[in-house]
Amino acid sequence: MTVQTAVSAKDIEEAFLSLQPIVKETPLEKDHYLSLKYDCNVYLKREDLQWVRSFKLRSAYNAIQVLSESEKAKGITCASAGNHAQGVAFTAQRLGLKAVIFMPVTTPLQKINQVKFFGGENVEVILVGDTFDDCLKEALEYTEKHAMNFIDPFDNVNTIAGQGTIAAEILKEAQESNIDVDYLFAAIGGGGLISGVGTYFKEKSPQTKIVGVEPKGAASMYTSVVLEHHRVKLPEIDKFVDGASVAQVGKITFEIAKKVVDDYLQIDEGAVCSTILDMYSKQAIVAEPAGALSVSALEQYRDQIKGKTVVCIISGGNNDINRMKEIEERSLLYEEMKHYFIFNFPQRPGALREFVNEVLGPNDDITKFEYLKKSSQNTGTVIIGIQLNNHDDLTRLKEKVHEFDPSNIYINENKMLYSLLI
């Protein structure tokens, strides 16, 4: 049997019609804050407002509904960092199917609980593996052993067509508002979203430039398409942007992306954190890291998008509130506002006052101070965290710290030491 490896605008339009009774038509909203900030017209496609708070409902439902009745009776499986799992769970409950869902052990608890909520008694959740790829291996072995149907999160034409329905919806809404889209920014994980959306835009709005956005620590599509010119598996990834941290993109999505994506951007995870906080404080939008990728990319395209019409897909809003402290920390480190040092501290009265007066600026703040006095020594080792009011003061701070202790260690530049101590 020949396996379909291409998706067309017609496939996406058929999926769009079949999904209309199921998925929510999410708004395409003009964002006045971002439009003013970048001197252009920025519209946000709010897939974070979807029923399962991400676009993955579209692809999961579309991939499952095309199964035959005999296939549905065998049950379905999937591997997911969270959002695809919620889409599969929602669909399984809606269609009355048995589903076994594999999720990495590192998946935020909020996403695990949401999967159980949407799936109810129809769904069994199995946590296994540290990464998506480890989880995927276990899921495929289980699927084969139990003769079930694996619902791929991205490397399946029906999955891709379902995700492409976002593009059909965007252009429908844009036409109703007399909008011509110059740029479209979308996140890339395994490549399903960018493949579906890119395919539809290239056929229906070829003048629109398609920009794929990946986390810097997991840029598997950029590495495969641009650097290596073949599909590769990254030996190591940063899992922070969990919804888009995939070591290897799909075979089908790789081939499609080569044809439909005009540019690839890699965004530092710290910049993503800054965007999440900015969206929350300025726009009251709760975006997960992968959902904020598209907006994070605007800074790199500031000059190109000036005066243009831009659409950013906010792909998901399943952000665990327990991660907010880490998100704030990563943002401060990226913005060069928070700095950690190890140095020798004199063990004499008044030493701390001397440090504060001679090293810190008037608006600097000590956020961490760990020190154990040892009576048999003249100095003791200190771990100190300092938050600046202005990142331009960093050079001055380093100079002052060096004067205080020339042998100091700047922890920010040592990832292993930072992870161990902070």
Coordinates of N, CA and C in Angstrom, one line a residue, residues 75-161:
G75 N -8.6 0.7 19.5 CA -8.0 1.7 20.4 C -6.9 2.5 19.8
I76 N -6.5 3.6 20.4 CA -5.5 4.5 19.9 C -4.4 4.7 20.9
T77 N -3.2 5.1 20.4 CA -2.1 5.5 21.3 C -1.5 6.7 20.8
C78 N -0.7 7.4 21.6 CA 0.1 8.5 21.1 C 1.2 8.8 22.1
A79 N 2.2 9.6 21.6 CA 3.3 10.0 22.5 C 3.3 11.6 22.4
S80 N 3.4 12.2 23.5 CA 3.2 13.7 23.5 C 3.8 14.3 24.7
A81 N 4.3 15.5 24.6 CA 4.8 16.3 25.7 C 3.6 17.0 26.4
G82 N 2.4 16.9 25.9 CA 1.2 17.5 26.5 C 0.1 17.9 25.7
N83 N 0.3 18.8 24.7 CA -0.8 19.3 23.9 C -1.4 18.3 23.0
H84 N -0.6 17.5 22.3 CA -1.2 16.5 21.4 C -1.9 15.5 22.2
A85 N -1.4 15.2 23.4 CA -2.1 14.2 24.3 C -3.4 14.7 24.7
Q86 N -3.6 16.0 25.0 CA -4.9 16.6 25.3 C -5.9 16.5 24.2
G87 N -5.4 16.7 23.0 CA -6.2 16.6 21.8 C -6.7 15.2 21.6
V88 N -5.8 14.2 21.8 CA -6.2 12.8 21.6 C -7.1 12.4 22.7
A89 N -6.9 12.9 23.9 CA -7.8 12.5 25.1 C -9.2 13.1 24.8
F90 N -9.3 14.3 24.4 CA -10.5 15.0 24.1 C -11.3 14.2 23.0
T91 N -10.6 13.8 22.0 CA -11.2 13.0 20.9 C -11.6 11.6 21.4
A92 N -10.8 11.0 22.1 CA -11.1 9.6 22.6 C -12.4 9.7 23.5
Q93 N -12.5 10.7 24.3 CA -13.7 10.8 25.1 C -14.9 11.1 24.3
R94 N -14.8 12.0 23.3 CA -15.9 12.4 22.4 C -16.4 11.2 21.6
L95 N -15.4 10.4 21.1 CA -15.8 9.3 20.2 C -16.0 8.0 20.9
G96 N -15.7 8.0 22.2 CA -15.9 6.7 23.0 C -14.9 5.7 22.7
L97 N -13.6 6.1 22.5 CA -12.5 5.2 22.2 C -11.6 5.0 23.3
K98 N -10.9 3.8 23.4 CA -9.9 3.6 24.4 C -8.6 4.2 23.9
A99 N -7.9 4.9 24.8 CA -6.6 5.6 24.4 C -5.6 5.4 25.5
V100 N -4.4 5.0 25.0 CA -3.2 4.9 25.9 C -2.3 6.0 25.5
I101 N -2.0 6.9 26.4 CA -1.2 8.1 26.1 C 0.1 8.1 26.9
F102 N 1.2 8.1 26.1 CA 2.6 8.2 26.6 C 3.1 9.6 26.7
M103 N 3.6 10.0 27.9 CA 4.1 11.3 28.1 C 5.5 11.2 28.8
P104 N 6.4 12.1 28.4 CA 7.7 12.1 29.1 C 7.5 12.4 30.6
V105 N 8.4 11.8 31.3 CA 8.4 12.0 32.8 C 8.5 13.5 33.1
T106 N 9.2 14.3 32.3 CA 9.4 15.7 32.5 C 8.2 16.6 32.2
T107 N 7.1 16.0 31.7 CA 6.0 16.8 31.3 C 5.4 17.6 32.6
P108 N 5.1 18.9 32.4 CA 4.5 19.6 33.6 C 3.2 19.0 34.1
L109 N 3.1 18.9 35.4 CA 1.9 18.3 36.0 C 0.6 18.9 35.5
Q110 N 0.6 20.1 35.2 CA -0.6 20.8 34.7 C -1.1 20.1 33.4
K111 N -0.2 19.8 32.5 CA -0.6 19.1 31.3 C -1.1 17.7 31.5
I112 N -0.4 17.0 32.4 CA -0.8 15.6 32.8 C -2.2 15.6 33.3
N113 N -2.5 16.5 34.2 CA -3.9 16.6 34.8 C -4.9 16.9 33.8
Q114 N -4.5 17.8 32.8 CA -5.5 18.2 31.8 C -5.8 17.0 30.9
V115 N -4.8 16.2 30.6 CA -5.1 15.0 29.8 C -6.1 14.1 30.4
K116 N -5.9 13.8 31.7 CA -6.8 13.0 32.5 C -8.2 13.6 32.6
F117 N -8.2 14.9 32.7 CA -9.5 15.6 32.7 C -10.3 15.4 31.4
F118 N -9.6 15.7 30.3 CA -10.3 15.6 29.0 C -10.6 14.2 28.6
G119 N -9.8 13.2 29.0 CA -10.0 11.8 28.6 C -10.9 11.0 29.5
G120 N -11.0 11.4 30.7 CA -11.8 10.7 31.7 C -11.4 9.2 31.7
E121 N -12.4 8.3 31.8 CA -12.2 6.9 32.0 C -11.7 6.3 30.7
N122 N -11.8 7.0 29.6 CA -11.3 6.4 28.3 C -9.8 6.4 28.1
V123 N -9.1 7.1 29.0 CA -7.7 7.3 28.8 C -6.8 6.8 29.9
E124 N -5.7 6.1 29.5 CA -4.7 5.7 30.5 C -3.4 6.5 30.1
V125 N -2.8 7.1 31.1 CA -1.6 7.9 30.9 C -0.4 7.1 31.5
I126 N 0.6 7.0 30.6 CA 1.9 6.3 31.0 C 3.0 7.3 30.9
L127 N 3.7 7.6 32.0 CA 4.8 8.5 32.0 C 6.1 7.7 31.8
V128 N 6.9 8.0 30.8 CA 8.1 7.2 30.5 C 9.1 8.1 29.7
G129 N 10.4 8.0 30.0 CA 11.4 8.7 29.3 C 11.6 10.1 29.7
D130 N 12.8 10.6 29.5 CA 13.1 12.0 29.8 C 12.8 13.0 28.7
T131 N 12.8 12.5 27.4 CA 12.5 13.3 26.3 C 11.4 12.8 25.5
F132 N 10.9 13.6 24.5 CA 9.8 13.1 23.7 C 10.3 11.9 22.9
D133 N 11.5 11.9 22.4 CA 12.0 10.8 21.6 C 12.1 9.5 22.4
D134 N 12.4 9.5 23.6 CA 12.4 8.3 24.5 C 11.0 7.8 24.7
C135 N 10.1 8.8 24.9 CA 8.7 8.5 25.1 C 8.1 7.8 23.8
L136 N 8.5 8.4 22.7 CA 8.0 7.9 21.4 C 8.3 6.4 21.2
K137 N 9.6 6.1 21.5 CA 10.1 4.7 21.3 C 9.2 3.8 22.1
E138 N 8.9 4.1 23.3 CA 8.1 3.2 24.2 C 6.7 3.1 23.6
A139 N 6.1 4.2 23.2 CA 4.8 4.2 22.7 C 4.6 3.3 21.4
L140 N 5.6 3.4 20.5 CA 5.6 2.6 19.3 C 5.7 1.1 19.6
E141 N 6.5 0.8 20.5 CA 6.6 -0.6 20.9 C 5.3 -1.2 21.5
Y142 N 4.7 -0.4 22.4 CA 3.4 -0.7 23.0 C 2.3 -0.9 21.9
T143 N 2.3 0.1 21.0 CA 1.3 0.1 19.9 C 1.4 -1.2 19.1
E144 N 2.6 -1.6 18.7 CA 2.8 -2.8 17.9 C 2.4 -4.1 18.7
K145 N 2.8 -4.1 20.0 CA 2.5 -5.3 20.8 C 1.0 -5.5 21.0
H146 N 0.2 -4.4 21.1 CA -1.2 -4.5 21.4 C -2.1 -4.2 20.2
A147 N -1.4 -4.2 19.0 CA -2.2 -4.0 17.7 C -3.1 -2.8 17.7
M148 N -2.7 -1.7 18.3 CA -3.5 -0.5 18.3 C -3.1 0.5 17.2
N149 N -3.7 1.7 17.2 CA -3.4 2.7 16.2 C -2.7 3.8 16.8
F150 N -1.5 4.1 16.3 CA -0.7 5.2 16.8 C -1.0 6.5 16.1
I151 N -1.4 7.5 16.8 CA -1.7 8.8 16.3 C -0.5 9.7 16.4
D152 N 0.2 9.9 15.3 CA 1.4 10.6 15.3 C 1.2 12.1 15.6
P153 N 2.0 12.8 16.4 CA 1.8 14.2 16.7 C 2.1 15.1 15.6
F154 N 2.9 14.7 14.6 CA 3.2 15.6 13.5 C 3.5 14.9 12.2
D155 N 4.0 13.7 12.2 CA 4.5 13.1 10.9 C 3.4 12.2 10.3
N156 N 2.3 12.8 10.0 CA 1.2 12.1 9.4 C 0.4 13.1 8.6
V157 N 0.0 12.7 7.4 CA -0.7 13.7 6.5 C -2.0 14.2 7.1
N158 N -2.7 13.3 7.8 CA -4.0 13.8 8.4 C -3.8 14.7 9.6
T159 N -2.7 14.4 10.3 CA -2.3 15.3 11.4 C -1.9 16.7 10.8
I160 N -1.1 16.7 9.8 CA -0.7 17.9 9.2 C -1.8 18.7 8.6
A161 N -2.8 18.0 7.9 CA -3.9 18.7 7.3 C -4.8 19.3 8.4

